[in-house]
Tab-separated table of C-alpha atoms in Angstrom:
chain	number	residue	atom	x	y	z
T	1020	UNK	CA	-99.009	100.633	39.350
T	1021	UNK	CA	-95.205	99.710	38.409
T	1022	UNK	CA	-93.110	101.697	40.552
T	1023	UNK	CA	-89.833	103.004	38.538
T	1024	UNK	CA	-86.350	103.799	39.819
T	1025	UNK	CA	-85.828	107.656	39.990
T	1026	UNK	CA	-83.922	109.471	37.283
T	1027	UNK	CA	-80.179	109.811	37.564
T	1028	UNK	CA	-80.414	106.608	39.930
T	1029	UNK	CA	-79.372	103.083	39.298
T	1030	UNK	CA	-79.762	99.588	41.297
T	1031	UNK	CA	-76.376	98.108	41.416
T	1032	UNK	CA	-76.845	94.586	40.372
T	1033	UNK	CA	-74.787	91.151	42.233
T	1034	UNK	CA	-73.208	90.964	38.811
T	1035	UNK	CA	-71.815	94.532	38.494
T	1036	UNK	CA	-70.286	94.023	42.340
T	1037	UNK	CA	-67.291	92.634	41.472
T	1038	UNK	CA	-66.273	95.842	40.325
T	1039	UNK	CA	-67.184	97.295	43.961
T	1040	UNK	CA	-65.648	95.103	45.728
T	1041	UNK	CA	-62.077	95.714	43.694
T	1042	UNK	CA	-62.451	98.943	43.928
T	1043	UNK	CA	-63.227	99.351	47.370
T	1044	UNK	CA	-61.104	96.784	48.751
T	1045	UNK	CA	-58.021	98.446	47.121
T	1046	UNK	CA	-58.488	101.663	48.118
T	1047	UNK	CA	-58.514	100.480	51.830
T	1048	UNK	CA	-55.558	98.234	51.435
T	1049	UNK	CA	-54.054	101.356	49.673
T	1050	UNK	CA	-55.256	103.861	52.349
T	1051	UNK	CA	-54.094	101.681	55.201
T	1052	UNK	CA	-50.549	101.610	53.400
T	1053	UNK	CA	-50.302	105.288	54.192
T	1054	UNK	CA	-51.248	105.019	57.702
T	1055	UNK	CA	-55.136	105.976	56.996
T	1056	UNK	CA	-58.390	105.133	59.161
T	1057	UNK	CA	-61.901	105.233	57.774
T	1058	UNK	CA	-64.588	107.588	59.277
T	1059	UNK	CA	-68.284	107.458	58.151
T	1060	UNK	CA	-70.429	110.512	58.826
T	1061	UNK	CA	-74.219	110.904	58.469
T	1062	UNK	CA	-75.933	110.915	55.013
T	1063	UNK	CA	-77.329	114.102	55.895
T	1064	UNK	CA	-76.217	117.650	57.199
T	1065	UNK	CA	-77.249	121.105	58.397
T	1066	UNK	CA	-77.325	122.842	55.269
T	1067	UNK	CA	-74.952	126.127	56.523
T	1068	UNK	CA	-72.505	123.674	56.694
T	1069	UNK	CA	-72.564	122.952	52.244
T	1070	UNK	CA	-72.732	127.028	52.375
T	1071	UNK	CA	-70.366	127.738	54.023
T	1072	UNK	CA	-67.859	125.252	53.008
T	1073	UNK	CA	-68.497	124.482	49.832
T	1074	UNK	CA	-69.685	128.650	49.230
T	1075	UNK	CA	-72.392	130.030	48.379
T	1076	UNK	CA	-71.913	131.253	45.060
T	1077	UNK	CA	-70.352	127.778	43.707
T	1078	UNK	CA	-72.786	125.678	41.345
T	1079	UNK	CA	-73.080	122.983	43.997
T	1080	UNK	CA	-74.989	125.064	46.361
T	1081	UNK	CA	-76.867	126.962	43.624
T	1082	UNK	CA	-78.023	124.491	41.954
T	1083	UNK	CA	-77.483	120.654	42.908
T	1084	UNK	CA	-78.104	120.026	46.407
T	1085	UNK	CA	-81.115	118.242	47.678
T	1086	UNK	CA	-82.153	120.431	50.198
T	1087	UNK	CA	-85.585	119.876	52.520
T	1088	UNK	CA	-87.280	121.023	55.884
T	1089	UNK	CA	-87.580	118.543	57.883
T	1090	UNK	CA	-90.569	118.108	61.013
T	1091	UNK	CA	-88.286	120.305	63.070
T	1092	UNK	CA	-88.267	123.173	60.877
T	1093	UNK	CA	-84.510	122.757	60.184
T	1094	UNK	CA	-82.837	123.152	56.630
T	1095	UNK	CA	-81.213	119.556	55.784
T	1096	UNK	CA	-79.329	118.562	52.399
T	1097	UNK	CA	-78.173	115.620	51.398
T	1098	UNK	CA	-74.503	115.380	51.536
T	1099	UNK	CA	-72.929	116.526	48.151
T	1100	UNK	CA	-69.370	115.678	48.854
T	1101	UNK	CA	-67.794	114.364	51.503
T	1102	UNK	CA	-64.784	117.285	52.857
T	1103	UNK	CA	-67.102	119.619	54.905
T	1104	UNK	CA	-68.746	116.551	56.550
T	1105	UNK	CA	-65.233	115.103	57.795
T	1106	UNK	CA	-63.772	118.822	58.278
T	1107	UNK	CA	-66.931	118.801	60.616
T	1108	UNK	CA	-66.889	115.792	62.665
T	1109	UNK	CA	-62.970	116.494	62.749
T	1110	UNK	CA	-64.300	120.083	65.090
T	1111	UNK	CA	-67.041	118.364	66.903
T	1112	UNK	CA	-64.920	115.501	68.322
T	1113	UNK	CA	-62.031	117.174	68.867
T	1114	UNK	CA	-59.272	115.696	66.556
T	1115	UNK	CA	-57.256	118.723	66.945
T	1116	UNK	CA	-56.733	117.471	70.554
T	1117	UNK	CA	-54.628	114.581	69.301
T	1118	UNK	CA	-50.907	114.511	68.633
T	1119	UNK	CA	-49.875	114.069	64.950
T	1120	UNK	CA	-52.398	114.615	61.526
T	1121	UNK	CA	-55.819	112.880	61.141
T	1122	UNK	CA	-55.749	110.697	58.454
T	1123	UNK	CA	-59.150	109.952	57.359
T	1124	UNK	CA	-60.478	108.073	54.508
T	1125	UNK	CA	-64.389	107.890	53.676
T	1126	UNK	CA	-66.915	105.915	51.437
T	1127	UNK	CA	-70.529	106.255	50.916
T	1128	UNK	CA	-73.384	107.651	48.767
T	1129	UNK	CA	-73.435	111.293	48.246
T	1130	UNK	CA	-76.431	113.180	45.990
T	1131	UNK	CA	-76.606	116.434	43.619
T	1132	UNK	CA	-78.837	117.129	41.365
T	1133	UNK	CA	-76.816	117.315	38.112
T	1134	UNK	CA	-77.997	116.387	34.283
T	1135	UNK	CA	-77.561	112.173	34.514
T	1136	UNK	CA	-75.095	111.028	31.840
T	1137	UNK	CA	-72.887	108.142	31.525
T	1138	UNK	CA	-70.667	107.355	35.316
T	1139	UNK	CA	-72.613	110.345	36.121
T	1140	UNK	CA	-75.383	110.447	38.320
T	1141	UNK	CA	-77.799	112.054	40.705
T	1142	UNK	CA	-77.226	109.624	43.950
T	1143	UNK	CA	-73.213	108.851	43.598
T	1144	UNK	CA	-70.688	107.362	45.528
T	1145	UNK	CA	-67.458	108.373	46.266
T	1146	UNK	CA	-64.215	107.835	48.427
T	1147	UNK	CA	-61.993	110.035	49.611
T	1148	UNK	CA	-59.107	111.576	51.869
T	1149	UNK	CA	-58.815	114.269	54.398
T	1150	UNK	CA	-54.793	114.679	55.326
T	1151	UNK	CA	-55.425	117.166	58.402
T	1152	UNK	CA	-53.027	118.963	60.389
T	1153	UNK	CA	-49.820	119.673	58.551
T	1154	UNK	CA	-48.977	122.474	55.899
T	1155	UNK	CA	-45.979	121.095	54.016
T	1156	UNK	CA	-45.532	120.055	50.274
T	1157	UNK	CA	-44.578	116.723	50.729
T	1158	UNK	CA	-48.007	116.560	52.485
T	1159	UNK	CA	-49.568	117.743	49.055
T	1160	UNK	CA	-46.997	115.031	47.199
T	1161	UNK	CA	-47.502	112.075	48.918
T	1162	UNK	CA	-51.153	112.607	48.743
T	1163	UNK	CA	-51.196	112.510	44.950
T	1164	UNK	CA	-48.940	109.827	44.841
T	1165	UNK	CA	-51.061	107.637	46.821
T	1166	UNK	CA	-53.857	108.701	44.420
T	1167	UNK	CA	-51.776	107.581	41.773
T	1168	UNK	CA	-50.492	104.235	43.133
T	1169	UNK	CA	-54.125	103.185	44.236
T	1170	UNK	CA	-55.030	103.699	40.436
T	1171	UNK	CA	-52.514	101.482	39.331
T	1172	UNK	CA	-52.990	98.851	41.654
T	1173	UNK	CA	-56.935	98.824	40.754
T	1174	UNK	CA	-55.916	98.368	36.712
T	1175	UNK	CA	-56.095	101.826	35.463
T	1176	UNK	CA	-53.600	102.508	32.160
T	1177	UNK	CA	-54.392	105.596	30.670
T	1178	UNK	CA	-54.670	107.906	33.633
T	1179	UNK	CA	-53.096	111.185	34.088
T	1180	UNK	CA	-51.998	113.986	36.832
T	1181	UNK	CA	-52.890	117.672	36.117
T	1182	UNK	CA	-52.030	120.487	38.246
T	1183	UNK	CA	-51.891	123.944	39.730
T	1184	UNK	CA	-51.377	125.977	41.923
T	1185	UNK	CA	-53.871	128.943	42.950
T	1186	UNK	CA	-51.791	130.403	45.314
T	1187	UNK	CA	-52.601	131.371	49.664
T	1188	UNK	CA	-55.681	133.353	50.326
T	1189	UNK	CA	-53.122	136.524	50.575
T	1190	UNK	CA	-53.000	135.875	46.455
T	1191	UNK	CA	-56.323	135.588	45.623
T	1192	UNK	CA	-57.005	139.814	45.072
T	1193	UNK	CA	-54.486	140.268	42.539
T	1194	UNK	CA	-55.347	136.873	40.749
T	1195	UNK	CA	-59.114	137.871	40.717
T	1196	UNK	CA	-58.518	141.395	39.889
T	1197	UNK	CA	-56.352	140.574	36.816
T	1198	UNK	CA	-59.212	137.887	35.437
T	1199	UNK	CA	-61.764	140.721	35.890
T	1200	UNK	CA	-59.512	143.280	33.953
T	1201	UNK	CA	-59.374	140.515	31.292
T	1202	UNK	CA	-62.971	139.816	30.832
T	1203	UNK	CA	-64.503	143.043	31.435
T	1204	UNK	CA	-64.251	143.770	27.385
T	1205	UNK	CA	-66.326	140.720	26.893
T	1206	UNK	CA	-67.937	140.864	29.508
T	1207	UNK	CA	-71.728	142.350	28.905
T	1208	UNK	CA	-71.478	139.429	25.747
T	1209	UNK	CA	-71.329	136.624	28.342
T	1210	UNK	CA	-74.470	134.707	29.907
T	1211	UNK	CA	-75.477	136.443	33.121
T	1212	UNK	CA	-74.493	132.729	35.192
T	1213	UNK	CA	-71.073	133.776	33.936
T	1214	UNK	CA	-71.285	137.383	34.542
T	1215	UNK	CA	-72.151	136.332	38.158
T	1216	UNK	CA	-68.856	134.163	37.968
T	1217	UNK	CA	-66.845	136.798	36.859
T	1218	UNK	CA	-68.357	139.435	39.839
T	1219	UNK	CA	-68.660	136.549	42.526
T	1220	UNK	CA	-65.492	134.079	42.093
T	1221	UNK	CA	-63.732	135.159	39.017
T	1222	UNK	CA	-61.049	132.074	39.950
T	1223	UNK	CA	-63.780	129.880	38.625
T	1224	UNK	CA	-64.040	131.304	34.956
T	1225	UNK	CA	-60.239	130.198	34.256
T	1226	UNK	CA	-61.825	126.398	33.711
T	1227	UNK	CA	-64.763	127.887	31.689
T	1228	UNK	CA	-65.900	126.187	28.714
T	1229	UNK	CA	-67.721	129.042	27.189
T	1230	UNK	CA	-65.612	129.408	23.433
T	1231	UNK	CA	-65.770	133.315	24.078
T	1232	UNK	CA	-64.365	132.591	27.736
T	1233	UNK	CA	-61.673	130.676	26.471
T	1234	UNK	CA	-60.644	132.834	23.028
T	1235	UNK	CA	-60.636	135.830	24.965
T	1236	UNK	CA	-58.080	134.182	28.079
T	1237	UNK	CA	-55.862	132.594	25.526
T	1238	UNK	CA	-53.253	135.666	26.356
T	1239	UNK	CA	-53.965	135.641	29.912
T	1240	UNK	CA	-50.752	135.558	32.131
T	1241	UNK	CA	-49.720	132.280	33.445
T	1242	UNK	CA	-51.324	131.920	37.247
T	1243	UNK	CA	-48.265	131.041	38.231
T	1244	UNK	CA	-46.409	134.435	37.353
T	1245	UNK	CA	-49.689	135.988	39.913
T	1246	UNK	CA	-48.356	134.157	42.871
T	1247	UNK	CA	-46.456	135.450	45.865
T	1248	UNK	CA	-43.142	134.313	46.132
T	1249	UNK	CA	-43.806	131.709	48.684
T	1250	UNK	CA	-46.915	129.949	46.843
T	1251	UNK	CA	-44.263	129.607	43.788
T	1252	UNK	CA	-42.072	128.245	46.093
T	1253	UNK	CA	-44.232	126.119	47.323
T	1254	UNK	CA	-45.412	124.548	44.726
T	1255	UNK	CA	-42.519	124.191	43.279
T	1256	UNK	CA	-41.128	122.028	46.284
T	1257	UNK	CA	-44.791	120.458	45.585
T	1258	UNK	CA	-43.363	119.086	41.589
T	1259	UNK	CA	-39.745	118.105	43.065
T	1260	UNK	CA	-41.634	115.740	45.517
T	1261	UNK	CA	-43.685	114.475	43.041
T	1262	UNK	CA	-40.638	113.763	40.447
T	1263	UNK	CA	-38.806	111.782	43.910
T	1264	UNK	CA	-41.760	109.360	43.539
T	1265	UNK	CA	-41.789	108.921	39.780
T	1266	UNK	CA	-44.792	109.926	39.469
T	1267	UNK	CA	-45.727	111.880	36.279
T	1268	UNK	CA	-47.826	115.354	35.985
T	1269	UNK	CA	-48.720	118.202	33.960
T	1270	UNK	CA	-49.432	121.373	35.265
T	1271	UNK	CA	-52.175	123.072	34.442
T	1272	UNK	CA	-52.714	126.741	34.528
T	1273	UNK	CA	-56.348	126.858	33.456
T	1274	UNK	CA	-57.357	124.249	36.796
T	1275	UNK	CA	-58.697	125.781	39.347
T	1276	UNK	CA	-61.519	123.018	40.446
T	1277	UNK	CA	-65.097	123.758	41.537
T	1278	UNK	CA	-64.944	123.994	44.908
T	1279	UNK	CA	-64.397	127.138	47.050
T	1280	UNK	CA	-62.492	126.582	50.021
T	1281	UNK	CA	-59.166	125.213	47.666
T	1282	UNK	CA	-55.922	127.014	48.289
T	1283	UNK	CA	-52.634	126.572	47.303
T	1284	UNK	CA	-52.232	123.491	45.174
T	1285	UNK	CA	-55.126	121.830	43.397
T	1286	UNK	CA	-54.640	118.600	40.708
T	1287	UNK	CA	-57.290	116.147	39.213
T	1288	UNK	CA	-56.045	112.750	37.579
T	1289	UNK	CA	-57.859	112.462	33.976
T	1290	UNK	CA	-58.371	109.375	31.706
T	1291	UNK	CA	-58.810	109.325	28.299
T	1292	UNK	CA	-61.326	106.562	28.437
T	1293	UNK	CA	-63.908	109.055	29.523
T	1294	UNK	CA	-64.168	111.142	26.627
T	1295	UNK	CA	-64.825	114.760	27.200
T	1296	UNK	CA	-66.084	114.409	30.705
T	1297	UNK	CA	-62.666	112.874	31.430
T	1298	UNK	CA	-61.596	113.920	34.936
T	1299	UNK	CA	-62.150	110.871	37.544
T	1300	UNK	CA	-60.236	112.144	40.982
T	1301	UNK	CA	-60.083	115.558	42.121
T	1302	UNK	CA	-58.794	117.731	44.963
T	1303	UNK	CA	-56.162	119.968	47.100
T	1304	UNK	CA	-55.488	121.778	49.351
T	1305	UNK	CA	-57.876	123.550	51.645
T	1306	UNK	CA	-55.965	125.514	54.585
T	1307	UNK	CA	-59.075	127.836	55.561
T	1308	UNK	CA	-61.958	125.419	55.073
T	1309	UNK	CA	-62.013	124.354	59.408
T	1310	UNK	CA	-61.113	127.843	60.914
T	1311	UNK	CA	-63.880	129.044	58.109
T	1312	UNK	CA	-66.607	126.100	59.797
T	1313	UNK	CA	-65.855	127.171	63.780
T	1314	UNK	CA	-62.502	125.279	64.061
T	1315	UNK	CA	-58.882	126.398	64.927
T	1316	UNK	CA	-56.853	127.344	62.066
T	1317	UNK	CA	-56.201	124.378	60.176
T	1318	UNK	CA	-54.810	123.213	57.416
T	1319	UNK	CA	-55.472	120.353	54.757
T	1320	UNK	CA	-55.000	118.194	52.167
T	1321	UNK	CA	-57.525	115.767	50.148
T	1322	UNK	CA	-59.009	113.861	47.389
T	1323	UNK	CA	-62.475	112.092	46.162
T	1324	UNK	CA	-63.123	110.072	43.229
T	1325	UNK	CA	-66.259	108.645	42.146
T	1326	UNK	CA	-66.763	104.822	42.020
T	1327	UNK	CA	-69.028	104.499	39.330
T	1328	UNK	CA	-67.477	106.234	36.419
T	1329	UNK	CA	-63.990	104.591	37.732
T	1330	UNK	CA	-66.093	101.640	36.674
T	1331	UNK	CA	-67.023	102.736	33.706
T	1332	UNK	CA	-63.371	102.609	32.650
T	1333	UNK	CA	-62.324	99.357	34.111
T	1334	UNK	CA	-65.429	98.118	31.769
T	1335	UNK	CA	-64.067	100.138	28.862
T	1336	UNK	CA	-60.623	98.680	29.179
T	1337	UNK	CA	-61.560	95.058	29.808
T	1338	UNK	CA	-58.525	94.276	31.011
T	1339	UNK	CA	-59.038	93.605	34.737
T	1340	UNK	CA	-59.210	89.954	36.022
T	1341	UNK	CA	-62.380	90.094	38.280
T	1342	UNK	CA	-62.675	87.778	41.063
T	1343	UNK	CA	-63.938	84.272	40.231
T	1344	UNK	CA	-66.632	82.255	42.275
T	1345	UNK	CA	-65.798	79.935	44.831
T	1346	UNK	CA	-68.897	78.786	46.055
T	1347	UNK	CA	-69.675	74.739	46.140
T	1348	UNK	CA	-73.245	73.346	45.462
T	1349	UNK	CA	-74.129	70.723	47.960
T	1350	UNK	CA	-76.528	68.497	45.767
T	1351	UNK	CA	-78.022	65.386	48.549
T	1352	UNK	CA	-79.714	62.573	46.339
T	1353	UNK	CA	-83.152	61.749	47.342
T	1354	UNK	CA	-84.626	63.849	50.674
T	1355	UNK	CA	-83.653	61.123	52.808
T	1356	UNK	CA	-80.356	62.560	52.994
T	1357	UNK	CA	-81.018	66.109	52.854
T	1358	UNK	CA	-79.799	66.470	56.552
T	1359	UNK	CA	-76.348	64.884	55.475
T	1360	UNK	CA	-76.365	67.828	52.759
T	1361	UNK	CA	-76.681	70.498	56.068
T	1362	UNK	CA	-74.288	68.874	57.933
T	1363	UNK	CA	-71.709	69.071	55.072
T	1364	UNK	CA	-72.799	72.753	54.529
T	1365	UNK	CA	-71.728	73.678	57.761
T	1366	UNK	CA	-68.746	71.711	58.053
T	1367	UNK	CA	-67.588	73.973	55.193
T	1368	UNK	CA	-69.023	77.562	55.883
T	1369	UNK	CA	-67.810	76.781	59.408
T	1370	UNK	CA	-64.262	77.353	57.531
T	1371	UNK	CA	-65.274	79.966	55.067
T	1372	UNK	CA	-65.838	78.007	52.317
T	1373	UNK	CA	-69.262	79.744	50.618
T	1374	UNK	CA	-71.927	76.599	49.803
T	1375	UNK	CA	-75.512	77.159	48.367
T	1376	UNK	CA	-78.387	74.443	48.964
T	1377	UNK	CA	-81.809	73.522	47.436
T	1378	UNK	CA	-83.887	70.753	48.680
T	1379	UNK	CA	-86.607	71.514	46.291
T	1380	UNK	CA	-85.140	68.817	43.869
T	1381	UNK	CA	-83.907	65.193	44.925
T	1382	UNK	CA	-82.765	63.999	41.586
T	1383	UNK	CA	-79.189	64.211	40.012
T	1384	UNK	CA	-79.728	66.044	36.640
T	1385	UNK	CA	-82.280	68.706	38.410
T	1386	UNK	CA	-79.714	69.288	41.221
T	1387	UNK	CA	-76.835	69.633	38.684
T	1388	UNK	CA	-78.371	72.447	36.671
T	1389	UNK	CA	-79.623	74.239	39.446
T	1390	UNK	CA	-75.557	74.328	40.669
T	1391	UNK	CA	-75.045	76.036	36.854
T	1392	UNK	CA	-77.584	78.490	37.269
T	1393	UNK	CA	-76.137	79.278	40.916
T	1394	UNK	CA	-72.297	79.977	38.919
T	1395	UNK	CA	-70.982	77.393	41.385
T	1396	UNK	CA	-67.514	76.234	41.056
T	1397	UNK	CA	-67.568	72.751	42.669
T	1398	UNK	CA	-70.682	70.554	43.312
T	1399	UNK	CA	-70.380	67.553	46.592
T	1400	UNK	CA	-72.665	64.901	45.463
T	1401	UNK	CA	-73.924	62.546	48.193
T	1402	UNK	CA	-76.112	59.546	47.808
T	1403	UNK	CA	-77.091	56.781	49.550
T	1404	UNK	CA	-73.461	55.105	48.199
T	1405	UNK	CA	-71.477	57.898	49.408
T	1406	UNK	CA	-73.055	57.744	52.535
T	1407	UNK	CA	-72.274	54.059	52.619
T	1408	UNK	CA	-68.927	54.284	52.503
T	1409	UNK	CA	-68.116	58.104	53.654
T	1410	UNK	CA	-67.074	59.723	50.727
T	1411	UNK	CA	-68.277	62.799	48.209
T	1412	UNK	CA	-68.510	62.932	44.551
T	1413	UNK	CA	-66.776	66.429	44.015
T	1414	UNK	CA	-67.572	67.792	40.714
T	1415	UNK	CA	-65.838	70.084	38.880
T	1416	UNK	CA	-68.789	72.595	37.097
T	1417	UNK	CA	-66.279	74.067	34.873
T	1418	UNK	CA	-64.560	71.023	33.266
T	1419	UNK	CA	-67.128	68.533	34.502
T	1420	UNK	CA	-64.941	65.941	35.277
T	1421	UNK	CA	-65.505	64.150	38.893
T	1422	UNK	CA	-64.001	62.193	41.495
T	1423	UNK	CA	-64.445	60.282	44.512
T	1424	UNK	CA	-63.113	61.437	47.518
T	1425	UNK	CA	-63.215	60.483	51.442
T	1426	UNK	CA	-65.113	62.513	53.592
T	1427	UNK	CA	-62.545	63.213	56.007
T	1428	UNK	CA	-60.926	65.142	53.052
T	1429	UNK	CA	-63.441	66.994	51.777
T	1430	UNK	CA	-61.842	70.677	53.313
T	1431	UNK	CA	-58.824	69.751	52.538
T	1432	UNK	CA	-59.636	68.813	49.073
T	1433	UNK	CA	-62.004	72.242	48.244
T	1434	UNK	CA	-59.401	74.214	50.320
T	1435	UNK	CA	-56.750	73.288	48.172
T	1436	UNK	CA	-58.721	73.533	44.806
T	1437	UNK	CA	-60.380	76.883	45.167
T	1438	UNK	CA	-57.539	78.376	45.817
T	1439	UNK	CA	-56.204	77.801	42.227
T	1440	UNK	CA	-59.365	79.524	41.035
């Protein structure tokens, strides 16, 4: 029986890591910039905790987690996003006890059962931010701004900030009583999921992409003119702070994101490489979500984006210089001096240098295009000569020319040559 990969997952293959390892090792360098420290939680949760953070009524819950009793009898699901797990573990090991805000930056797999299409998939992986502690709008600025610079630094060109604001919890009646005033002439027309929308979390029909949704809102008031006088402010402060750091924006009044436990400003960065299903970072603002799980009253500010369809657009664009190899193949001649070919292998991982082996062949040409097929940079070349008169042949697999050199320079030699590469 041939065993198949399930649908909406995907093996991630040693030639697509280079893309991983940009991405990932930029958004740490990035994240450690801004004074951030990574926290991992567990794959898994409680499921009340996706229900009541995310909300019940949200698509994510209704629809797309993988949810399962385990031996215990206990409801588990598979983590669909990564906030209420940190907002969590920030309760349970009592970050609130600690002077200043917990700035906490995660990667790792997450899972929901969504209709597989391209960067989009059923198991995904995402990073993300949880700025916890302070309610300020240079919080909410900086935040997007470091969103923004890490986008630029991983090769990103057509990217682009949309936001909003939805206003405190104290302006969520008269925003949600004004949609349902709106849509109630339409209403009995619409598909009962969005009927349910409109009852449930009417917020969450402004980013609807039903036509008869989105004809009938075309007249709707600007959110912003719904707000209380201090979320206008707010945000407000929220756009000068973002024009300090240069970095540009739209604002949006149709955003609202798909997540519950959002308040005041939300904002997703776009790219136009991605078609219709363009957004590729999301997130806000989300003052209620840890008093709402058990916790003091707390508030936040965050961020995920998902790794794959980022690199789906650094493949689209073509434009990023990945990283090259640097491994050498050590190629003995003849097995009598296979042991010489270990000890120069260690000599050189001993100071990082990566070296490959393969004492299945003992001949020159057999050696050589194994050291092709391995996409090694340099190949050492020691015979029964070389070890004669304690030197290397150092091959150079992309030019092929050679040289002799002395063995006592061998590190110095590869150290010096790799690091032109």
């Amino acid at each position: 029986m041939k065993h198949t990969i399930p649908r909406g997952t995907k093996d991630i293959l040693p030639s697509e890591m280079p893309y991983w390892h940009l991405i990932e090792s930029n958004s740490k360098k990035i994240f450690n910039l801004y004074g951030y420290q990574e926290i991992r939680t567990p794959i898994f949760e409680n499921t009340p905790l996706f229900e009541r953070g995310i909300g019940q009524d949200s698509d994510i819950v209704k629809k797309e987690m993988y949810t399962f009793i385990d031996k215990g009898d206990r409801s588990i699901t598979l983590r669909p996003e990564g906030t209420a797990p940190v907002a969590r573990s920030f309760i349970n090991n009592g970050f609130h006890k600690k002077s200043g805000d917990s700035k906490l930056y995660y990667c790792g797999p997450m899972f929901r059962y969504e209709r597989p299409q391209a960067g989009r998939y059923r198991q995904f992986h995402q990073i993300g931010i949880e700025n916890i502690g302070t309610n300020h709008p240079s919080i909410d600025a900086e935040t997007i701004a470091m969103a923004y610079h890490l986008f630029e630094s991983i090769g990103l060109t057509k990217v682009k900030v949309l936001i909003n604001s939805i206003g405190s919890q104290t302006c969520r009646p008269q925003i949600e009583s004004k949609i349902k005033e709106y849509i109630h002439p339409v209403l009995s027309s619409l598909s009962e999921d969005n009927q349910d929308k409109v009852m449930k979390n009417p917020l969450r029909i402004l980013d609807s992409k039903d036509p008869t949704i989105q004809s009938h809102l075309k007249k709707f008031p600007d959110i912003q003119s719904l707000l209380r006088p201090e979320s206008q402010a707010y945000f407000k402060s929220v756009l000068s702070y973002l024009d300090a750091q240069n970095v540009p924006y739209q604002v949006t009044p149709t955003l609202v994101r798909g997540l519950d436990y959002y308040t005041e400003t939300v904002f997703e960065i776009i790219s136009d490489d991605l078609g219709a299903q363009n957004t590729i970072c999301g997130g806000g603002r989300y003052n209620n979500l840890i008093k709402e799980l058990g916790g003091q009253d707390t508030p936040a500010f965050g961020f995920a984006f998902g790794v794959e369809r980022m690199i789906l657009i650094l493949e689209q664009q073509n434009t990023v210089s990945l990283e090259q190899d640097k491994s050498v193949f050590i190629a003995p001649i003849g097995k009598e001096h296979q042991n010489d070919g270990f000890k120069l292998a260690n000599h050189l991982r001993r100071h990082g240098i990566p070296c490959m082996l393969d004492f299945t062949k003992n001949d020159l040409s057999p050696l050589l295009k194994k050291a092709n097929k391995t996409n090694a940079r340099f190949t050492l070349i020691s015979g029964q000569n070389e070890v004669n008169n304690q030197t290397v042949i150092l091959k150079d697999m992309k030019s092929g020319n050679q040289e002799t050199i002395d063995r006592n320079k061998i590190l110095e030699t590869l150290t010096e040559r790799l690091s032109y590469v």
